[in-house]
Coordinates of C-alpha atoms in Angstrom, one line a residue:
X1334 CA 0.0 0.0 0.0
X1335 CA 2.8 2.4 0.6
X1336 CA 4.2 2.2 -2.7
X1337 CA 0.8 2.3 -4.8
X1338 CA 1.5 6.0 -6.0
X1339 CA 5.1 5.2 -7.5
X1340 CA 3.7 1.9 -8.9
X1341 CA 1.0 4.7 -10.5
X1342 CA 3.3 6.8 -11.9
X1343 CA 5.1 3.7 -13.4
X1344 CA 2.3 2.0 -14.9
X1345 CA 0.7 5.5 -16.1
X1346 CA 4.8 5.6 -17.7
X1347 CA 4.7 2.7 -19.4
X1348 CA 0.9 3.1 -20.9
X1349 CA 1.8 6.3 -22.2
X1350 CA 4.9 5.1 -24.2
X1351 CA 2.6 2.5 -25.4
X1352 CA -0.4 4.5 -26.5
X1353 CA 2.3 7.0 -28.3
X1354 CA 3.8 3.8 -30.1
X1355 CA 0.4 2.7 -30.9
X1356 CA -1.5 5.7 -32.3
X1357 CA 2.1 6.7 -34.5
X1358 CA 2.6 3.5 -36.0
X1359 CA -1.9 3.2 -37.3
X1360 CA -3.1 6.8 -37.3
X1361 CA -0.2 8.5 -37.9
X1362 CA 1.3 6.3 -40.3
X1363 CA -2.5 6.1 -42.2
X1364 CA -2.3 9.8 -42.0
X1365 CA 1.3 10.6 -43.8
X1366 CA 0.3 7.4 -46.4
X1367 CA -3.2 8.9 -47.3
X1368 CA -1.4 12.4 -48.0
X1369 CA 1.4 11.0 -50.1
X1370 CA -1.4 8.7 -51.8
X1371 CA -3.3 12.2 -52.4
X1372 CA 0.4 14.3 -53.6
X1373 CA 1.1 11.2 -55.7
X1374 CA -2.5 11.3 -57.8
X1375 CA -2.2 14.8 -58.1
X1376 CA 1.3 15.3 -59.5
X1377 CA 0.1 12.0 -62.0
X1378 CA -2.8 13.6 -63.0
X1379 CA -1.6 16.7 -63.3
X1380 CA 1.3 15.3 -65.6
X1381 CA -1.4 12.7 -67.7
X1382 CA -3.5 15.8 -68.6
X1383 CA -0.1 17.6 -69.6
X1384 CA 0.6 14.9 -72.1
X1385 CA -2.9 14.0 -72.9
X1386 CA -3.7 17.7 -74.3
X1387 CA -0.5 18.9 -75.4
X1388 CA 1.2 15.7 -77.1
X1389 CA -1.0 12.9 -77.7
X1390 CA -3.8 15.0 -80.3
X1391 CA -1.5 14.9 -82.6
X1392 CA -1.0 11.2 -83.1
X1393 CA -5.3 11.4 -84.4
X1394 CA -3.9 14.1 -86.7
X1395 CA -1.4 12.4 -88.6
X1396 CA 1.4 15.3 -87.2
X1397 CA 3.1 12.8 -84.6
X1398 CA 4.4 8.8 -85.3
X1399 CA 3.7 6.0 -82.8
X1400 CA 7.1 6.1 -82.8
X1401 CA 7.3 9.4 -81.4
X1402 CA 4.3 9.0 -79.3
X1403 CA 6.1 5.7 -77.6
X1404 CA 9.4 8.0 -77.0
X1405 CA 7.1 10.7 -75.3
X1406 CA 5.5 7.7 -73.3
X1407 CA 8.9 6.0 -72.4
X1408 CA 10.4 9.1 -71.3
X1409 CA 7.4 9.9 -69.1
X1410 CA 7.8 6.3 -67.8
X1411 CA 11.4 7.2 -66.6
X1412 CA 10.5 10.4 -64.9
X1413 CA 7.2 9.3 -63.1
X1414 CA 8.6 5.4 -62.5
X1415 CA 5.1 4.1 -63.7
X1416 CA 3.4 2.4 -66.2
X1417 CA 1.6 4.4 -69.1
X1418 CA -1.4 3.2 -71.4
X1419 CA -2.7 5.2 -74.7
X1420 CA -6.0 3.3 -75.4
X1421 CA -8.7 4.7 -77.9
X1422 CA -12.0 5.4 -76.9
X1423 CA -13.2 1.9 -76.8
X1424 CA -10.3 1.0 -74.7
X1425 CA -8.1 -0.7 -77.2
X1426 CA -4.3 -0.3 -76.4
X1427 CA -2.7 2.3 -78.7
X1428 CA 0.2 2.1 -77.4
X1429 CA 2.4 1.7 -73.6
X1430 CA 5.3 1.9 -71.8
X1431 CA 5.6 -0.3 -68.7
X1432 CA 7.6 -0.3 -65.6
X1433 CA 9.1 -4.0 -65.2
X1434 CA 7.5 -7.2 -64.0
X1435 CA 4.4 -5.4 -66.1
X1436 CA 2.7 -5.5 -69.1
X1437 CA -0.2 -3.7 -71.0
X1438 CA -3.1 -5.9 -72.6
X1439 CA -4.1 -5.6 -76.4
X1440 CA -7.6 -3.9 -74.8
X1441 CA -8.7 -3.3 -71.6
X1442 CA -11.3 -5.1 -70.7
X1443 CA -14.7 -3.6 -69.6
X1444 CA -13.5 -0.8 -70.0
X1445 CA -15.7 2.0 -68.4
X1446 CA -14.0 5.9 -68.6
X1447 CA -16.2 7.1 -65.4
X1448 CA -15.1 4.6 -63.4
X1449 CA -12.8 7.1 -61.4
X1450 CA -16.0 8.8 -60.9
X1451 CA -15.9 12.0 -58.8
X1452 CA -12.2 11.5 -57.5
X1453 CA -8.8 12.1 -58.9
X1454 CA -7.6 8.6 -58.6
X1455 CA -8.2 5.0 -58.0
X1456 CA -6.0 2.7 -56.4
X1457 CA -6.1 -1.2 -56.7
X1458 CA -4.8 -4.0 -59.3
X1459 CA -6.8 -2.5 -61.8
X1460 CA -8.9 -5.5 -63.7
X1461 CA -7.1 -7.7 -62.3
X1462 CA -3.7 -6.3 -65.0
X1463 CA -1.6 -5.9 -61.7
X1464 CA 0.3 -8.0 -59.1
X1465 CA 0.3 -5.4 -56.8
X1466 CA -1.8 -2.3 -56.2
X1467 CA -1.3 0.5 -58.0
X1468 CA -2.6 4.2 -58.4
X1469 CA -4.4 5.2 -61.4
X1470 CA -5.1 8.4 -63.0
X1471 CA -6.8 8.7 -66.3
X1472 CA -6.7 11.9 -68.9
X1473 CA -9.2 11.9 -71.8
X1474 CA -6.8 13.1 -75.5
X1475 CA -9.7 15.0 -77.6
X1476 CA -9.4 16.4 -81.1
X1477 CA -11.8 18.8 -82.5
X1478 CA -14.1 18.9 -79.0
X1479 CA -14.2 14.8 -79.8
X1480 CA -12.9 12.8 -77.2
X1481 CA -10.7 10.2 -79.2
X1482 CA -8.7 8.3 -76.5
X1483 CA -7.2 8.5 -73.0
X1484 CA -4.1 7.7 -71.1
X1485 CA -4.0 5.7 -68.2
X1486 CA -0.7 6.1 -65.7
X1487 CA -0.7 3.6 -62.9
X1488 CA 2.2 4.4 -60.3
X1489 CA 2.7 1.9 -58.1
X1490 CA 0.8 1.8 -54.3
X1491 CA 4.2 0.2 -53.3
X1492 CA 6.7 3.4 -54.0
X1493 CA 4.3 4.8 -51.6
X1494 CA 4.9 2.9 -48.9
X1495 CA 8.4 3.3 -49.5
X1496 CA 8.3 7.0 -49.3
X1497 CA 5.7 7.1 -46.2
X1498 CA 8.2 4.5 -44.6
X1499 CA 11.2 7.0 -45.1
X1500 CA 9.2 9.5 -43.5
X1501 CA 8.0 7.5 -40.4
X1502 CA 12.3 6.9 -39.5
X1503 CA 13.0 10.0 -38.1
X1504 CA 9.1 10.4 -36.8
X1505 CA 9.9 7.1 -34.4
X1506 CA 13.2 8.6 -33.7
X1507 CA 11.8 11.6 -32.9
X1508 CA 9.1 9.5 -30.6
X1509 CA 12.2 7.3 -28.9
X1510 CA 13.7 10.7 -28.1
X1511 CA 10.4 12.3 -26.4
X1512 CA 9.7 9.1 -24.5
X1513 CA 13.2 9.0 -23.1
X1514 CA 12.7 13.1 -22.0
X1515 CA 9.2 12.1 -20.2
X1516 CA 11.3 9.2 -18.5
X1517 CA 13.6 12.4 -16.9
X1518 CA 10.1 14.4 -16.2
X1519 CA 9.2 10.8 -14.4
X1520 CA 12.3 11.2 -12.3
X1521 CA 11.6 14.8 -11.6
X1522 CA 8.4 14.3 -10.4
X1523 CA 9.6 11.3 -8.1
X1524 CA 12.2 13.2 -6.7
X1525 CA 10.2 16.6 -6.7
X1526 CA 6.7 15.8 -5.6
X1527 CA 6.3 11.9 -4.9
X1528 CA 9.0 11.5 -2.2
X1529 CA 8.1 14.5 -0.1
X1530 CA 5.0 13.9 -0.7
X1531 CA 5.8 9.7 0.6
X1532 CA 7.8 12.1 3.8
X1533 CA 4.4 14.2 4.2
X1534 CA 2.4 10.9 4.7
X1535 CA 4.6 9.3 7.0
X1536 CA 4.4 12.3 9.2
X1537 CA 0.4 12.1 9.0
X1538 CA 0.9 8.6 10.2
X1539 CA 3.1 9.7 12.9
X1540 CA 1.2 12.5 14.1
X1541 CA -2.2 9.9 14.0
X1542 CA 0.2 7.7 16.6
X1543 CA 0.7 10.7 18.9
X1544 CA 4.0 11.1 18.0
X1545 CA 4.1 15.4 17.7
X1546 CA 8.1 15.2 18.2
X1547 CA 8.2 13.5 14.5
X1548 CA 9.3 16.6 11.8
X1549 CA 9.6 16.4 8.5
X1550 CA 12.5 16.6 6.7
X1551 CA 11.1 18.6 3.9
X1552 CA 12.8 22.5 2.9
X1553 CA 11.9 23.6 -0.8
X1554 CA 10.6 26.3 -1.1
X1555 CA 7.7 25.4 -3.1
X1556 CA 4.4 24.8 -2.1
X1557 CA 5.2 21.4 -0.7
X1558 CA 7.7 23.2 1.1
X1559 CA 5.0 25.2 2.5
X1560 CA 3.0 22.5 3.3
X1561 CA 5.6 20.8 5.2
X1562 CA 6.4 23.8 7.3
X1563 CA 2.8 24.2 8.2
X1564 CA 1.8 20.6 9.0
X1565 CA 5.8 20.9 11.3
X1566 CA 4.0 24.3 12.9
X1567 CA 1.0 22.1 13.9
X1568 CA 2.7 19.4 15.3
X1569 CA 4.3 22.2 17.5
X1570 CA 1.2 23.9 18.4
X1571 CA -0.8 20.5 18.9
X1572 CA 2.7 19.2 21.5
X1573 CA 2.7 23.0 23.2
X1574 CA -1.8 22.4 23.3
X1575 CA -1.5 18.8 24.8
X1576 CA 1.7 20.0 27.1
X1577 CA -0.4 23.1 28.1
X1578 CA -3.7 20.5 28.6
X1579 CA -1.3 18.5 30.7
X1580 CA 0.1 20.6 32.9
X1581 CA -3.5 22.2 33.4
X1582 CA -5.2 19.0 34.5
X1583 CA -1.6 18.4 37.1
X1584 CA -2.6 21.6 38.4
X1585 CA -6.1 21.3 38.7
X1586 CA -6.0 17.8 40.1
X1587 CA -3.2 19.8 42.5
X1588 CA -5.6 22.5 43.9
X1589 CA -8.5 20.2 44.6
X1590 CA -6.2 17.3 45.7
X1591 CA -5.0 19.5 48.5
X1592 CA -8.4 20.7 50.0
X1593 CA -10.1 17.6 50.0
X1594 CA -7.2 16.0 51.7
X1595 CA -7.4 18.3 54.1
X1596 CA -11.3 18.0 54.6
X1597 CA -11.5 14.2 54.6
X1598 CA -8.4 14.3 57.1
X1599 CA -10.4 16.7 59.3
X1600 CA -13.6 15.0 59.1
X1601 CA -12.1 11.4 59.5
X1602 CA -10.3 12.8 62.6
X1603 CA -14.0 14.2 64.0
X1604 CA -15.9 11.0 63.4
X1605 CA -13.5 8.8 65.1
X1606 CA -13.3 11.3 68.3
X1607 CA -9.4 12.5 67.5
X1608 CA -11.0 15.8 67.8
X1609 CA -12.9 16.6 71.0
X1610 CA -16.5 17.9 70.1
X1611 CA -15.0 21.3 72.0
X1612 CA -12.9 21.8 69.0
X1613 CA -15.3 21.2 66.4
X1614 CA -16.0 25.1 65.8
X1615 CA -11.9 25.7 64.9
X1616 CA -12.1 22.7 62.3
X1617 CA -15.2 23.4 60.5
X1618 CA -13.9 27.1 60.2
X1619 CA -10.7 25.4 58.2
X1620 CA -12.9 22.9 56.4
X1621 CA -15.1 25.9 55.8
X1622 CA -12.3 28.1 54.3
X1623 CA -10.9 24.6 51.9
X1624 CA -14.2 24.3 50.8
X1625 CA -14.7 28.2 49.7
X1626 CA -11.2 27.3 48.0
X1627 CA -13.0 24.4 46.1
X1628 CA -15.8 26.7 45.0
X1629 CA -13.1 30.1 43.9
X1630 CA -11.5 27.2 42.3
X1631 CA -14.7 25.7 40.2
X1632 CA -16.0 29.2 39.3
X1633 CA -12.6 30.3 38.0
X1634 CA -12.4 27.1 35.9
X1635 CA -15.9 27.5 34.7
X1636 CA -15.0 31.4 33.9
X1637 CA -12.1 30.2 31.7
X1638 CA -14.1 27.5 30.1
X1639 CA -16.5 30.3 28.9
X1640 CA -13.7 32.0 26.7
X1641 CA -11.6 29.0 25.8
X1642 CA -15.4 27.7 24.0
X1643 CA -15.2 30.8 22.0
X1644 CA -18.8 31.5 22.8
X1645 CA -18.5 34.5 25.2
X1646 CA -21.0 37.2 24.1
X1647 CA -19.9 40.2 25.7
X1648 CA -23.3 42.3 26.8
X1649 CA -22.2 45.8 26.0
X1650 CA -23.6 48.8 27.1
X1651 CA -22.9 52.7 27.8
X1652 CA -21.8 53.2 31.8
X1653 CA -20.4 55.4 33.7
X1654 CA -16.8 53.4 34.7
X1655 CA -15.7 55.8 38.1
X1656 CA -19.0 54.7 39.2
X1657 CA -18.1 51.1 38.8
X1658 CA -14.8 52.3 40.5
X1659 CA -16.4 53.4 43.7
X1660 CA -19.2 50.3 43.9
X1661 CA -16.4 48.0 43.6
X1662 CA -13.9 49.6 45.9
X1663 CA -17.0 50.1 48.6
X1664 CA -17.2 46.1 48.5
X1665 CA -13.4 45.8 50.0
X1666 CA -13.7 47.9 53.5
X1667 CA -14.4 44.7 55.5
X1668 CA -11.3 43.3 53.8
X1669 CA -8.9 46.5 54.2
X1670 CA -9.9 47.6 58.0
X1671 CA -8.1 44.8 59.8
X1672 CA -5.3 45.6 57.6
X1673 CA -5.5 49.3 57.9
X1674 CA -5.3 49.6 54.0
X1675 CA -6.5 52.5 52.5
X1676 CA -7.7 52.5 48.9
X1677 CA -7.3 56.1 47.5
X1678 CA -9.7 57.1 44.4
X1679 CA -7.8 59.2 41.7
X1680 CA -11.1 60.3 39.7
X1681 CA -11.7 62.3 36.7
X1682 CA -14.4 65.4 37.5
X1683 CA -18.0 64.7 36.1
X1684 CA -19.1 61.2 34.3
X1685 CA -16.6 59.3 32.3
X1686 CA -18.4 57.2 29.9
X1687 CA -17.0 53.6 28.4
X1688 CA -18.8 51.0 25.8
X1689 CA -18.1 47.4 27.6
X1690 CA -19.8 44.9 29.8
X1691 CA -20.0 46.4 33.1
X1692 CA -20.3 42.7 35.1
X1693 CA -17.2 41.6 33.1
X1694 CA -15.3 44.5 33.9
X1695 CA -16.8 44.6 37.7
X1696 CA -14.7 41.2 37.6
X1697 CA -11.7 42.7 36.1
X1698 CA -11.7 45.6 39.1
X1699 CA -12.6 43.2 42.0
X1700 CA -9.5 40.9 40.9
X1701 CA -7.0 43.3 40.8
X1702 CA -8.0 44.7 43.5
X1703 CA -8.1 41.9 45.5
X1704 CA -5.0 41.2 44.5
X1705 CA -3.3 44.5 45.5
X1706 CA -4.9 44.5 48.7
X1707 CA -3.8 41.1 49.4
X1708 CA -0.3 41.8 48.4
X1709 CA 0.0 45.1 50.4
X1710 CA 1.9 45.6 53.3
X1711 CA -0.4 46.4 56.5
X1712 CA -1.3 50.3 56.9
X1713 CA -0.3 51.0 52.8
X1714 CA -2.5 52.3 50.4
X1715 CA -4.1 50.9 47.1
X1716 CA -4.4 53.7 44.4
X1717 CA -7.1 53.6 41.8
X1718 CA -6.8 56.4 38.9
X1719 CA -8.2 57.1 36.1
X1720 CA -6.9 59.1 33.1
X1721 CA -7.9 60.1 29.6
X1722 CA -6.6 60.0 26.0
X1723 CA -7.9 60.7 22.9
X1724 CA -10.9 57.9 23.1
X1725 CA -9.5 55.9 25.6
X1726 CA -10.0 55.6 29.1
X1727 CA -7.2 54.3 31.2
X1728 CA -7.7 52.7 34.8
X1729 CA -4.7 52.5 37.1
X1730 CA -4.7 49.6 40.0
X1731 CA -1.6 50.3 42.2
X1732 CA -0.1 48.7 45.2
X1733 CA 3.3 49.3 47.6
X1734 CA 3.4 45.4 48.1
X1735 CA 5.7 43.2 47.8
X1736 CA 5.9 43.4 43.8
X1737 CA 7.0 40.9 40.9
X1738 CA 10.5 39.9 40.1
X1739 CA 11.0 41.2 36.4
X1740 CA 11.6 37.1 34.9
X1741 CA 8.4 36.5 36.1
X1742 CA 6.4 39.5 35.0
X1743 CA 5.5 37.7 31.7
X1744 CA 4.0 34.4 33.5
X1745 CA 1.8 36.1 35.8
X1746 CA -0.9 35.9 33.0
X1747 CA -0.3 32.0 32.8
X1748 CA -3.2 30.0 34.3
X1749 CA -2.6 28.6 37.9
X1750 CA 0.8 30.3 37.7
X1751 CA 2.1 31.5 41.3
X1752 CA 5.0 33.0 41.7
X1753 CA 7.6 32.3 44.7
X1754 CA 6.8 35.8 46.3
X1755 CA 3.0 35.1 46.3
X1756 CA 2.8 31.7 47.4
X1757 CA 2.8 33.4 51.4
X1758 CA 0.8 35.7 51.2
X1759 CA -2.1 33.9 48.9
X1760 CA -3.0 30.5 50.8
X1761 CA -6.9 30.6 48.7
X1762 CA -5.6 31.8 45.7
X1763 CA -6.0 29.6 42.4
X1764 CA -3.7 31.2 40.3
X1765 CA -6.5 31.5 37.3
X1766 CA -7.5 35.5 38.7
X1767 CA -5.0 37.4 36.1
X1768 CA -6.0 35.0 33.5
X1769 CA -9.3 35.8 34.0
X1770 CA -8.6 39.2 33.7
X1771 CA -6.7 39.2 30.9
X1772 CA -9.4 37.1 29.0
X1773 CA -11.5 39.9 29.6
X1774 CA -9.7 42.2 28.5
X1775 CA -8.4 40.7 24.9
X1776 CA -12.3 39.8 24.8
X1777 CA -13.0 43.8 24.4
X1778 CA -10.6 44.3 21.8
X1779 CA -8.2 46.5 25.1
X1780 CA -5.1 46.2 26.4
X1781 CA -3.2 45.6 29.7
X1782 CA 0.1 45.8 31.2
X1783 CA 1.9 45.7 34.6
X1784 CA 5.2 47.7 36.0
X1785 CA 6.2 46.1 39.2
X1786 CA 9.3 46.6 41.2
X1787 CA 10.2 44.0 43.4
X1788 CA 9.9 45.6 47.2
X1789 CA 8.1 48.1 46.1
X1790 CA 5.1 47.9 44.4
X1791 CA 2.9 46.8 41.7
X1792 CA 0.7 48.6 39.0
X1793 CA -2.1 47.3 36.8
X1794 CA -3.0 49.5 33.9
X1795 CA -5.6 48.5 31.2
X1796 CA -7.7 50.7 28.7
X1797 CA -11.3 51.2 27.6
X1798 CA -13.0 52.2 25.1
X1799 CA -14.9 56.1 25.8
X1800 CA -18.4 57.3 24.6
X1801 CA -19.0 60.3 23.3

């Protein structure tokens, strides 16, 4: 089965050269020996009605001898290599002059003028006089408007033959040549398009096996070049997709694998009576807080699930975004007072209008905010400004935490990716938050970017688009 195209290409080879044999050596050879058949009647008859009007009257007249009439004849027999017949009207032989290995009867037989009929010529033994076939042309002589005899020049069908034969050489030459040219095109399309093409194939069958390290070894720059380099960018997109799926299922099984541990552990121990009932209250706060984990965690996944589908419909609408500000920032006070963290509102006078979905970008706010607010040092403040330009609307989320080492500003927007700084200070987080966020964001056709200093601080810009 793997070598069915090149036994293709073979066979397709080798019924070409056959077919071109075949339709040279019957049509083409039919064709060249009907036109030499057709040249061959015309120059006779255009040579019998030469003689038959301008030398052979004058034999009926008494101005020109047999004699002299047989000379004209024999030369004529020289030059055209073929038999000529002067017969009277009745078709009794005048005189002739004959090729050899042929003879001329006393009278023809039957004779019939309009037996030619409509066409120039007739070929065949003619009566029966012939061994072989011959062409014959007949020119009625006439004196005084009378017609008083004819000649009859039969060329031989076999001279022919010869001639159509010394043509057809060079044409199978010729043909020998061509076929040996398409055996070099054979070659150039094994080597050009079958083998990569065999290469391409394999690596199909590869890639159906799973293996997505296989590449193939394929660099013209052609479009099978092209196709090689995109199926070899697949493969590398589908190994980074199932590496990606991979690691995101490790993690996932990791952040459930840890709470429920710690439930079942905490609920095994209070069945059995490890636990006195008098400490129930602390352990089912803990299994409380895992469980609120469980449930971030679910919601998070479900929230990435929505954009990854590629069927998030954004409900847009005109609202005022410093008023989302405040809402959103109101929501946090139980969470900054025992941390004496003030969050400071850096607003633009009057209404600032923005065209997005106000829930999605409720979540965008709440996130980073909870994030700065979790990352702040006690008593510091969380800034939250907003600025203008041209049709954009740009809100500013900014912390003094402990900020984000600059090799691992780029990862942040990874899903479940923590780094070493934040693994501390967030014991609920999932990781999935700036994900989220910037998910949102790409979903509204904005932008976002961090600048963080490590010790210092961290700040969240993103833009919206203005009404108006």
């Amino acid at each position: 089965m793997k070598s069915m195209l090149h036994l293709k290409f073979i066979a397709l080879y080798i019924i070409f050269g056959f077919l071109c044999l075949f339709t040279t050596a019957t049509l083409t050879t039919q064709l060249v020996e009907n036109r030499l058949m057709e040249d061959t009647s015309e120059t006779l008859y255009r040579e019998a009605t030469l003689i038959a009007s301008d030398y052979l009257p004058s034999y009926f007249t008494d101005d020109s001898s047999l004699y002299a009439v047989q000379a004209q004849l024999a030369a004529m027999r020289l030059y055209l290599d073929a038999s000529l017949w002067f017969v009277d009207s009745t078709g009794t032989m005048i005189t002739s002059s004959n090729i050899e290995n042929t003879s001329a009867p006393e009278a023809i037989e039957e004779f019939n003028p309009a037996e030619i009929g409509g066409s120039q010529y007739i070929s065949g033994t003619y009566h029966g006089y012939f061994k072989e076939d011959v062409i014959t042309v007949m020119a009625p002589v006439t004196q005084s408007f009378y017609t008083k005899g004819y000649l009859l020049i039969h060329s031989p069908v076999a001279s022919v033959e010869q001639r159509c034969a010394s043509i057809m050489h060079p044409v199978y030459i010729s043909l020998g040549v061509i076929y040996l040219l398409s055996f070099i095109f054979l070659l150039g399309v094994h080597f050009i398009v079958y083998r990569p093409v065999k290469k391409i194939s394999e690596a199909a069958q590869q890639y159906a096996l799973g293996n997505l390290d296989y590449e193939i070894p394929v660099a013209t720059h052609d479009e099978v070049g092209y196709l090689s380099a995109s199926l070899n960018y697949m493969a590398a997109q589908l190994k980074d997709m199932d590496d990606y799926q991979k690691k995101i299922v490790a993690n996932v099984s990791h952040d459930f694998r840890s709470p429920l541990t710690s439930i079942k552990g905490y609920v095994e121990a209070m069945a059995d009576g490890t636990i006195p009932p008098e400490m129930y209250g602390k352990y089912l706060n803990i299994i409380l807080f895992e469980t609120e984990r469980l449930t971030d965690l679910t919601r998070d996944l479900l929230t990435l699930n929505e954009f990854d589908t590629k069927e998030l419909l954004l409900s847009k609408a005109e609202f005022d975004i410093q008023d989302v500000i405040k809402s959103t920032a109101e929501s946090f006070e139980a969470v900054c007072t025992p941390k004496h963290i003030s969050i400071e509102l850096l607003l633009m006078p009057g209404t600032i209008l923005v065209y997005a979905d106000k829930r999605k970008i409720q979540q965008v706010l709440y996130n980073l905010i909870d994030n700065a607010i979790k990352f702040s040092e006690n008593g510091s403040p969380v800034t939250i400004e907003v600025t203008l330009k041209n049709d954009k609307a740009f809100i500013s989320i900014k912390d003094q935490g402990i900020g984000i080492p600059r090799k691992e500003q780029n990862k942040i927007w990874e899903r479940f990716y923590k780094s070493d700084l934040s693994r501390g200070k967030d014991k609920k987080g999932t990781g999935l938050g700036l994900s989220i966020v910037k998910e949102i964001i790409q979903a509204h056709n904005e932008h976002i970017n961090v600048i963080s200093t490590e010790g210092v601080g961290t700040e969240f810009i993103f833009s919206l688009s203005r009404v108006g």
